[in-house]
PDB file of C-alpha atoms in Angstrom:
ATOM      1  CA  MET A  26     -30.942  23.700  53.631  1.00  0.00           C
ATOM      2  CA  SER A  27     -28.773  23.622  50.468  1.00  0.00           C
ATOM      3  CA  THR A  28     -26.135  26.216  49.734  1.00  0.00           C
ATOM      4  CA  SER A  29     -28.263  27.456  46.828  1.00  0.00           C
ATOM      5  CA  ASP A  30     -31.287  27.884  49.069  1.00  0.00           C
ATOM      6  CA  GLN A  31     -28.995  30.280  51.257  1.00  0.00           C
ATOM      7  CA  THR A  32     -27.647  32.219  48.418  1.00  0.00           C
ATOM      8  CA  ALA A  33     -28.729  35.309  46.580  1.00  0.00           C
ATOM      9  CA  ILE A  34     -27.446  36.592  43.415  1.00  0.00           C
ATOM     10  CA  THR A  35     -27.776  40.187  41.955  1.00  0.00           C
ATOM     11  CA  LEU A  36     -29.112  41.161  38.513  1.00  0.00           C
ATOM     12  CA  LEU A  37     -28.432  44.500  37.289  1.00  0.00           C
ATOM     13  CA  SER A  38     -31.098  44.817  34.574  1.00  0.00           C
ATOM     14  CA  ALA A  39     -32.177  47.450  31.974  1.00  0.00           C
ATOM     15  CA  ILE A  40     -35.691  48.648  32.874  1.00  0.00           C
ATOM     16  CA  ALA A  41     -36.770  48.378  29.103  1.00  0.00           C
ATOM     17  CA  VAL A  42     -37.394  44.582  30.028  1.00  0.00           C
ATOM     18  CA  HIS A  43     -38.696  45.026  33.664  1.00  0.00           C
ATOM     19  CA  ALA A  44     -41.990  43.080  32.989  1.00  0.00           C
ATOM     20  CA  GLU A  45     -40.309  40.384  31.297  1.00  0.00           C
ATOM     21  CA  ILE A  46     -37.741  39.808  33.868  1.00  0.00           C
ATOM     22  CA  GLU A  47     -40.264  39.798  36.479  1.00  0.00           C
ATOM     23  CA  GLU A  48     -42.186  37.241  34.756  1.00  0.00           C
ATOM     24  CA  LEU A  49     -39.248  34.959  34.223  1.00  0.00           C
ATOM     25  CA  LEU A  50     -37.353  35.072  37.401  1.00  0.00           C
ATOM     26  CA  PRO A  51     -40.014  33.248  39.560  1.00  0.00           C
ATOM     27  CA  ARG A  52     -39.361  30.120  37.526  1.00  0.00           C
ATOM     28  CA  PHE A  53     -35.688  30.474  37.952  1.00  0.00           C
ATOM     29  CA  ARG A  54     -36.200  30.595  41.588  1.00  0.00           C
ATOM     30  CA  ARG A  55     -38.381  27.694  41.937  1.00  0.00           C
ATOM     31  CA  GLU A  56     -36.042  25.547  39.564  1.00  0.00           C
ATOM     32  CA  GLN A  57     -32.787  26.436  41.226  1.00  0.00           C
ATOM     33  CA  GLY A  58     -33.727  27.482  44.717  1.00  0.00           C
ATOM     34  CA  VAL A  59     -31.699  30.726  44.350  1.00  0.00           C
ATOM     35  CA  GLU A  60     -33.124  34.123  45.111  1.00  0.00           C
ATOM     36  CA  VAL A  61     -32.373  36.717  42.551  1.00  0.00           C
ATOM     37  CA  ARG A  62     -32.328  40.445  43.544  1.00  0.00           C
ATOM     38  CA  VAL A  63     -32.904  42.769  40.757  1.00  0.00           C
ATOM     39  CA  ASN A  64     -31.787  46.503  40.474  1.00  0.00           C
ATOM     40  CA  TYR A  65     -33.470  48.126  37.529  1.00  0.00           C
ATOM     41  CA  ASP A  66     -31.899  51.309  35.846  1.00  0.00           C
ATOM     42  CA  VAL A  67     -31.742  52.840  32.053  1.00  0.00           C
ATOM     43  CA  ASN A  68     -29.156  51.571  29.971  1.00  0.00           C
ATOM     44  CA  PRO A  69     -26.718  54.380  30.018  1.00  0.00           C
ATOM     45  CA  SER A  70     -26.832  54.483  33.829  1.00  0.00           C
ATOM     46  CA  ILE A  71     -26.301  50.852  34.067  1.00  0.00           C
ATOM     47  CA  ALA A  72     -22.975  51.050  32.072  1.00  0.00           C
ATOM     48  CA  GLN A  73     -22.038  54.184  34.257  1.00  0.00           C
ATOM     49  CA  ARG A  74     -22.530  52.249  37.452  1.00  0.00           C
ATOM     50  CA  VAL A  75     -20.471  49.205  36.219  1.00  0.00           C
ATOM     51  CA  MET A  76     -17.620  51.615  34.967  1.00  0.00           C
ATOM     52  CA  ALA A  77     -17.741  53.408  38.345  1.00  0.00           C
ATOM     53  CA  GLY A  78     -17.049  50.061  40.174  1.00  0.00           C
ATOM     54  CA  GLU A  79     -20.458  48.761  41.344  1.00  0.00           C
ATOM     55  CA  THR A  80     -20.363  45.155  42.027  1.00  0.00           C
ATOM     56  CA  PHE A  81     -23.043  42.552  41.003  1.00  0.00           C
ATOM     57  CA  ASP A  82     -23.295  39.179  39.506  1.00  0.00           C
ATOM     58  CA  VAL A  83     -25.145  39.264  36.306  1.00  0.00           C
ATOM     59  CA  GLY A  84     -26.049  42.354  34.157  1.00  0.00           C
ATOM     60  CA  LEU A  85     -28.141  43.182  31.257  1.00  0.00           C
ATOM     61  CA  ASN A  86     -27.375  46.088  29.245  1.00  0.00           C
ATOM     62  CA  ASN A  87     -26.685  47.463  25.484  1.00  0.00           C
ATOM     63  CA  PRO A  88     -24.038  45.296  23.879  1.00  0.00           C
ATOM     64  CA  TRP A  89     -21.985  48.294  22.893  1.00  0.00           C
ATOM     65  CA  TYR A  90     -21.597  49.224  26.670  1.00  0.00           C
ATOM     66  CA  VAL A  91     -20.746  45.548  27.496  1.00  0.00           C
ATOM     67  CA  GLU A  92     -17.825  45.777  24.846  1.00  0.00           C
ATOM     68  CA  GLU A  93     -16.552  48.816  26.826  1.00  0.00           C
ATOM     69  CA  MET A  94     -16.911  46.850  30.175  1.00  0.00           C
ATOM     70  CA  ILE A  95     -15.036  43.845  28.800  1.00  0.00           C
ATOM     71  CA  ALA A  96     -12.260  46.185  27.424  1.00  0.00           C
ATOM     72  CA  SER A  97     -11.816  47.849  30.907  1.00  0.00           C
ATOM     73  CA  GLY A  98     -11.763  44.519  32.746  1.00  0.00           C
ATOM     74  CA  ARG A  99     -15.045  45.006  34.502  1.00  0.00           C
ATOM     75  CA  VAL A 100     -16.878  41.830  33.229  1.00  0.00           C
ATOM     76  CA  ILE A 101     -15.818  38.445  32.155  1.00  0.00           C
ATOM     77  CA  PRO A 102     -14.793  38.503  28.525  1.00  0.00           C
ATOM     78  CA  ASP A 103     -16.197  35.227  27.356  1.00  0.00           C
ATOM     79  CA  VAL A 104     -19.777  35.705  28.638  1.00  0.00           C
ATOM     80  CA  HIS A 105     -21.551  38.143  26.458  1.00  0.00           C
ATOM     81  CA  VAL A 106     -24.791  36.714  25.481  1.00  0.00           C
ATOM     82  CA  PRO A 107     -27.519  38.097  23.274  1.00  0.00           C
ATOM     83  CA  PHE A 108     -30.861  38.320  25.143  1.00  0.00           C
ATOM     84  CA  ALA A 109     -33.346  40.837  23.387  1.00  0.00           C
ATOM     85  CA  ARG A 110     -33.815  43.063  20.258  1.00  0.00           C
ATOM     86  CA  VAL A 111     -36.697  45.444  20.985  1.00  0.00           C
ATOM     87  CA  PRO A 112     -38.254  47.879  18.355  1.00  0.00           C
ATOM     88  CA  LEU A 113     -38.424  51.573  19.270  1.00  0.00           C
ATOM     89  CA  ALA A 114     -42.253  52.262  19.446  1.00  0.00           C
ATOM     90  CA  ILE A 115     -44.847  54.885  19.750  1.00  0.00           C
ATOM     91  CA  GLY A 116     -47.680  54.448  22.163  1.00  0.00           C
ATOM     92  CA  ALA A 117     -50.999  56.298  22.932  1.00  0.00           C
ATOM     93  CA  ALA A 118     -53.826  56.013  25.326  1.00  0.00           C
ATOM     94  CA  GLY A 119     -56.698  53.733  24.387  1.00  0.00           C
ATOM     95  CA  LEU A 120     -57.331  50.285  23.055  1.00  0.00           C
ATOM     96  CA  PRO A 121     -54.828  48.508  20.760  1.00  0.00           C
ATOM     97  CA  ALA A 122     -54.673  49.894  17.389  1.00  0.00           C
ATOM     98  CA  LYS A 123     -56.078  47.708  14.459  1.00  0.00           C
ATOM     99  CA  ASP A 124     -52.797  48.342  12.541  1.00  0.00           C
ATOM    100  CA  ILE A 125     -49.454  49.419  14.024  1.00  0.00           C
ATOM    101  CA  VAL A 126     -47.747  51.451  11.331  1.00  0.00           C
ATOM    102  CA  ASN A 127     -43.997  51.127  10.509  1.00  0.00           C
ATOM    103  CA  SER A 128     -43.490  52.664   7.146  1.00  0.00           C
ATOM    104  CA  HIS A 129     -41.245  55.892   6.879  1.00  0.00           C
ATOM    105  CA  GLU A 130     -44.247  57.758   5.579  1.00  0.00           C
ATOM    106  CA  ALA A 131     -46.839  56.677   8.127  1.00  0.00           C
ATOM    107  CA  VAL A 132     -44.389  57.129  11.031  1.00  0.00           C
ATOM    108  CA  SER A 133     -43.374  60.570   9.652  1.00  0.00           C
ATOM    109  CA  ALA A 134     -47.105  61.568   9.273  1.00  0.00           C
ATOM    110  CA  LEU A 135     -47.849  60.506  12.832  1.00  0.00           C
ATOM    111  CA  LEU A 136     -45.103  62.446  14.405  1.00  0.00           C
ATOM    112  CA  ALA A 137     -45.659  65.732  12.140  1.00  0.00           C
ATOM    113  CA  GLY A 138     -49.219  65.839  13.338  1.00  0.00           C
ATOM    114  CA  SER A 139     -48.593  65.258  16.951  1.00  0.00           C
ATOM    115  CA  GLN A 140     -49.412  67.635  19.677  1.00  0.00           C
ATOM    116  CA  SER A 141     -46.922  66.352  22.287  1.00  0.00           C
ATOM    117  CA  ILE A 142     -44.314  63.638  22.515  1.00  0.00           C
ATOM    118  CA  ALA A 143     -42.738  62.366  25.775  1.00  0.00           C
ATOM    119  CA  TYR A 144     -39.604  60.323  25.560  1.00  0.00           C
ATOM    120  CA  THR A 145     -36.892  59.340  28.472  1.00  0.00           C
ATOM    121  CA  ASP A 146     -34.128  61.871  28.099  1.00  0.00           C
ATOM    122  CA  THR A 147     -31.602  59.535  30.093  1.00  0.00           C
ATOM    123  CA  GLY A 148     -32.175  56.215  28.480  1.00  0.00           C
ATOM    124  CA  THR A 149     -31.188  54.494  25.285  1.00  0.00           C
ATOM    125  CA  SER A 150     -34.728  54.954  23.880  1.00  0.00           C
ATOM    126  CA  GLY A 151     -34.754  58.530  24.285  1.00  0.00           C
ATOM    127  CA  LYS A 152     -31.230  58.776  22.766  1.00  0.00           C
ATOM    128  CA  THR A 153     -32.472  56.628  19.759  1.00  0.00           C
ATOM    129  CA  PHE A 154     -35.650  58.703  19.266  1.00  0.00           C
ATOM    130  CA  LEU A 155     -33.657  61.805  18.921  1.00  0.00           C
ATOM    131  CA  ARG A 156     -31.574  60.229  16.330  1.00  0.00           C
ATOM    132  CA  ALA A 157     -34.703  58.950  14.689  1.00  0.00           C
ATOM    133  CA  ILE A 158     -36.174  62.384  14.110  1.00  0.00           C
ATOM    134  CA  GLU A 159     -33.004  63.644  12.932  1.00  0.00           C
ATOM    135  CA  LEU A 160     -32.748  60.669  10.263  1.00  0.00           C
ATOM    136  CA  MET A 161     -36.441  61.364   9.299  1.00  0.00           C
ATOM    137  CA  GLY A 162     -35.926  65.276   8.892  1.00  0.00           C
ATOM    138  CA  LEU A 163     -38.210  66.113  11.809  1.00  0.00           C
ATOM    139  CA  LYS A 164     -35.920  67.454  14.453  1.00  0.00           C
ATOM    140  CA  HIS A 165     -36.772  70.964  13.949  1.00  0.00           C
ATOM    141  CA  GLN A 166     -40.332  70.533  12.917  1.00  0.00           C
ATOM    142  CA  ILE A 167     -41.488  68.835  15.956  1.00  0.00           C
ATOM    143  CA  SER A 168     -39.025  70.103  18.635  1.00  0.00           C
ATOM    144  CA  ASP A 169     -41.425  72.257  20.425  1.00  0.00           C
ATOM    145  CA  ARG A 170     -43.602  69.178  21.035  1.00  0.00           C
ATOM    146  CA  LEU A 171     -41.017  66.998  22.805  1.00  0.00           C
ATOM    147  CA  ARG A 172     -41.392  66.471  26.431  1.00  0.00           C
ATOM    148  CA  PRO A 173     -38.271  64.729  27.966  1.00  0.00           C
ATOM    149  CA  MET A 174     -39.158  62.712  31.118  1.00  0.00           C
ATOM    150  CA  GLY A 175     -37.415  60.375  33.740  1.00  0.00           C
ATOM    151  CA  ALA A 176     -37.052  56.433  33.385  1.00  0.00           C
ATOM    152  CA  GLY A 177     -40.433  54.877  32.868  1.00  0.00           C
ATOM    153  CA  GLN A 178     -42.482  58.069  32.818  1.00  0.00           C
ATOM    154  CA  PRO A 179     -43.571  58.468  29.204  1.00  0.00           C
ATOM    155  CA  PRO A 180     -46.243  55.619  29.194  1.00  0.00           C
ATOM    156  CA  ILE A 181     -47.684  56.813  32.405  1.00  0.00           C
ATOM    157  CA  ALA A 182     -47.828  60.353  30.942  1.00  0.00           C
ATOM    158  CA  ALA A 183     -49.554  59.057  27.801  1.00  0.00           C
ATOM    159  CA  ALA A 184     -52.082  56.954  29.829  1.00  0.00           C
ATOM    160  CA  GLN A 185     -52.967  59.847  32.147  1.00  0.00           C
ATOM    161  CA  GLY A 186     -53.514  62.212  29.130  1.00  0.00           C
ATOM    162  CA  GLN A 187     -50.695  64.316  29.836  1.00  0.00           C
ATOM    163  CA  VAL A 188     -49.137  63.692  26.448  1.00  0.00           C
ATOM    164  CA  GLN A 189     -50.582  62.451  23.180  1.00  0.00           C
ATOM    165  CA  TYR A 190     -47.670  59.890  22.456  1.00  0.00           C
ATOM    166  CA  ALA A 191     -45.170  58.096  24.404  1.00  0.00           C
ATOM    167  CA  ILE A 192     -41.612  56.952  22.962  1.00  0.00           C
ATOM    168  CA  ALA A 193     -40.293  53.577  24.664  1.00  0.00           C
ATOM    169  CA  PRO A 194     -39.175  50.175  23.647  1.00  0.00           C
ATOM    170  CA  LEU A 195     -42.108  48.181  22.463  1.00  0.00           C
ATOM    171  CA  SER A 196     -41.833  45.936  25.442  1.00  0.00           C
ATOM    172  CA  ARG A 197     -42.433  48.776  27.748  1.00  0.00           C
ATOM    173  CA  ILE A 198     -45.472  50.097  25.711  1.00  0.00           C
ATOM    174  CA  ILE A 199     -47.173  46.730  25.685  1.00  0.00           C
ATOM    175  CA  ALA A 200     -46.555  46.128  29.324  1.00  0.00           C
ATOM    176  CA  ALA A 201     -47.851  49.665  30.489  1.00  0.00           C
ATOM    177  CA  PRO A 202     -51.474  49.946  31.658  1.00  0.00           C
ATOM    178  CA  GLY A 203     -53.885  52.046  29.641  1.00  0.00           C
ATOM    179  CA  VAL A 204     -51.367  52.598  26.551  1.00  0.00           C
ATOM    180  CA  SER A 205     -51.299  50.545  23.299  1.00  0.00           C
ATOM    181  CA  PRO A 206     -48.546  50.680  20.604  1.00  0.00           C
ATOM    182  CA  VAL A 207     -49.667  52.677  17.492  1.00  0.00           C
ATOM    183  CA  ALA A 208     -46.451  52.502  15.514  1.00  0.00           C
ATOM    184  CA  THR A 209     -42.751  51.104  15.497  1.00  0.00           C
ATOM    185  CA  PHE A 210     -39.946  53.056  13.687  1.00  0.00           C
ATOM    186  CA  PRO A 211     -39.069  52.058  10.124  1.00  0.00           C
ATOM    187  CA  SER A 212     -36.843  48.999  10.142  1.00  0.00           C
ATOM    188  CA  GLU A 213     -34.530  50.465   7.533  1.00  0.00           C
ATOM    189  CA  LEU A 214     -33.253  53.002  10.062  1.00  0.00           C
ATOM    190  CA  ASN A 215     -31.817  50.255  12.225  1.00  0.00           C
ATOM    191  CA  LEU A 216     -33.116  51.738  15.566  1.00  0.00           C
ATOM    192  CA  ASP A 217     -33.853  48.340  17.458  1.00  0.00           C
ATOM    193  CA  ILE A 218     -32.636  48.316  20.936  1.00  0.00           C
ATOM    194  CA  ASP A 219     -30.263  45.274  21.549  1.00  0.00           C
ATOM    195  CA  MET A 220     -29.643  44.054  25.100  1.00  0.00           C
ATOM    196  CA  SER A 221     -27.276  41.459  26.281  1.00  0.00           C
ATOM    197  CA  LEU A 222     -26.319  39.364  29.316  1.00  0.00           C
ATOM    198  CA  PHE A 223     -22.857  39.514  31.023  1.00  0.00           C
ATOM    199  CA  ILE A 224     -21.193  38.635  34.272  1.00  0.00           C
ATOM    200  CA  HIS A 225     -19.276  40.677  36.674  1.00  0.00           C
ATOM    201  CA  ILE A 226     -15.527  39.715  36.887  1.00  0.00           C
ATOM    202  CA  ARG A 227     -15.585  39.694  40.756  1.00  0.00           C
ATOM    203  CA  THR A 228     -18.756  37.664  41.026  1.00  0.00           C
ATOM    204  CA  GLU A 229     -18.723  35.334  44.202  1.00  0.00           C
ATOM    205  CA  HIS A 230     -21.346  33.072  42.747  1.00  0.00           C
ATOM    206  CA  LEU A 231     -19.848  32.402  39.214  1.00  0.00           C
ATOM    207  CA  ASP A 232     -21.707  29.098  38.547  1.00  0.00           C
ATOM    208  CA  LEU A 233     -25.060  30.530  39.674  1.00  0.00           C
ATOM    209  CA  ALA A 234     -24.477  33.477  37.413  1.00  0.00           C
ATOM    210  CA  ARG A 235     -23.750  31.248  34.454  1.00  0.00           C
ATOM    211  CA  GLN A 236     -27.062  29.332  35.336  1.00  0.00           C
ATOM    212  CA  LEU A 237     -28.869  32.585  35.340  1.00  0.00           C
ATOM    213  CA  VAL A 238     -27.517  33.521  31.962  1.00  0.00           C
ATOM    214  CA  ARG A 239     -28.358  30.236  30.442  1.00  0.00           C
ATOM    215  CA  PHE A 240     -31.793  30.384  31.764  1.00  0.00           C
ATOM    216  CA  LEU A 241     -32.541  33.927  30.504  1.00  0.00           C
ATOM    217  CA  SER A 242     -31.295  33.053  27.074  1.00  0.00           C
ATOM    218  CA  ASP A 243     -32.873  29.795  26.905  1.00  0.00           C
ATOM    219  CA  PRO A 244     -34.853  29.372  23.604  1.00  0.00           C
ATOM    220  CA  SER A 245     -37.966  28.018  25.676  1.00  0.00           C
ATOM    221  CA  HIS A 246     -38.640  31.644  26.557  1.00  0.00           C
ATOM    222  CA  ASP A 247     -38.842  32.914  22.877  1.00  0.00           C
ATOM    223  CA  ALA A 248     -42.567  32.538  22.362  1.00  0.00           C
ATOM    224  CA  TYR A 249     -43.242  34.549  25.625  1.00  0.00           C
ATOM    225  CA  LEU A 250     -40.756  37.129  24.676  1.00  0.00           C
ATOM    226  CA  GLN A 251     -42.130  37.512  21.044  1.00  0.00           C
ATOM    227  CA  SER A 252     -45.614  38.238  22.534  1.00  0.00           C
ATOM    228  CA  HIS A 253     -44.050  41.210  24.412  1.00  0.00           C
ATOM    229  CA  GLY A 254     -42.604  42.546  21.145  1.00  0.00           C
ATOM    230  CA  ILE A 255     -39.122  41.294  21.888  1.00  0.00           C
ATOM    231  CA  SER A 256     -36.906  38.952  19.500  1.00  0.00           C
ATOM    232  CA  ARG A 257     -33.534  37.222  19.992  1.00  0.00           C
ATOM    233  CA  TYR A 258     -30.784  38.365  17.932  1.00  0.00           C
ATOM    234  CA  ALA A 259     -27.354  36.853  16.818  1.00  0.00           C
ATOM    235  CA  GLN A 260     -24.240  38.394  18.015  1.00  0.00           C
ATOM    236  CA  THR A 261     -21.859  39.467  15.260  1.00  0.00           C
TER     237      THR A 261
END
């Protein structure tokens, strides 16, 4: 048995791309003979865990958090690779909508006429949503309809009829059973959620970690990711 066959590496990943990571990793395991253990969490919690000293091999998190990790010496400074840009979306139970609205007027009208809206109170998507309704002048108008929930719960609540709408990254809405996207937030608000790859400074499997980063960022996956509402982005 080769060294790679005996080795497992750890990926600390944002839950926003759970379905996509679970789809892509079996191919990496087959090609490299390397087991990848994945630990999912919301983006802000991943950042807190890394800054608190948790060890892992490869991470996937919002780039602004990664910059903080680099500055604090937690991750390798020359590995900060863009992975995904995901629109913030609104999902509802039922069949896919014929048109997914994205204009300022249409999204404002949808939220203003809502009965209940679930969002993740600890995640980047929830923080982004709260910023969105403030930018759109809806904060006070719809505050009584907001339902903060735990990680991954808003799409489930919408599918079960507990709330009318779920706020989540488009990738999570598309992957959630019984829920379909009905809107994405206006592009001019710049509310897309970016995520990038990085490597822990004390990884014991640097070569394998670099292989995983190269694999996940490979353009051959772009069409699949786009089918899940995920695009690539260029690091500035």
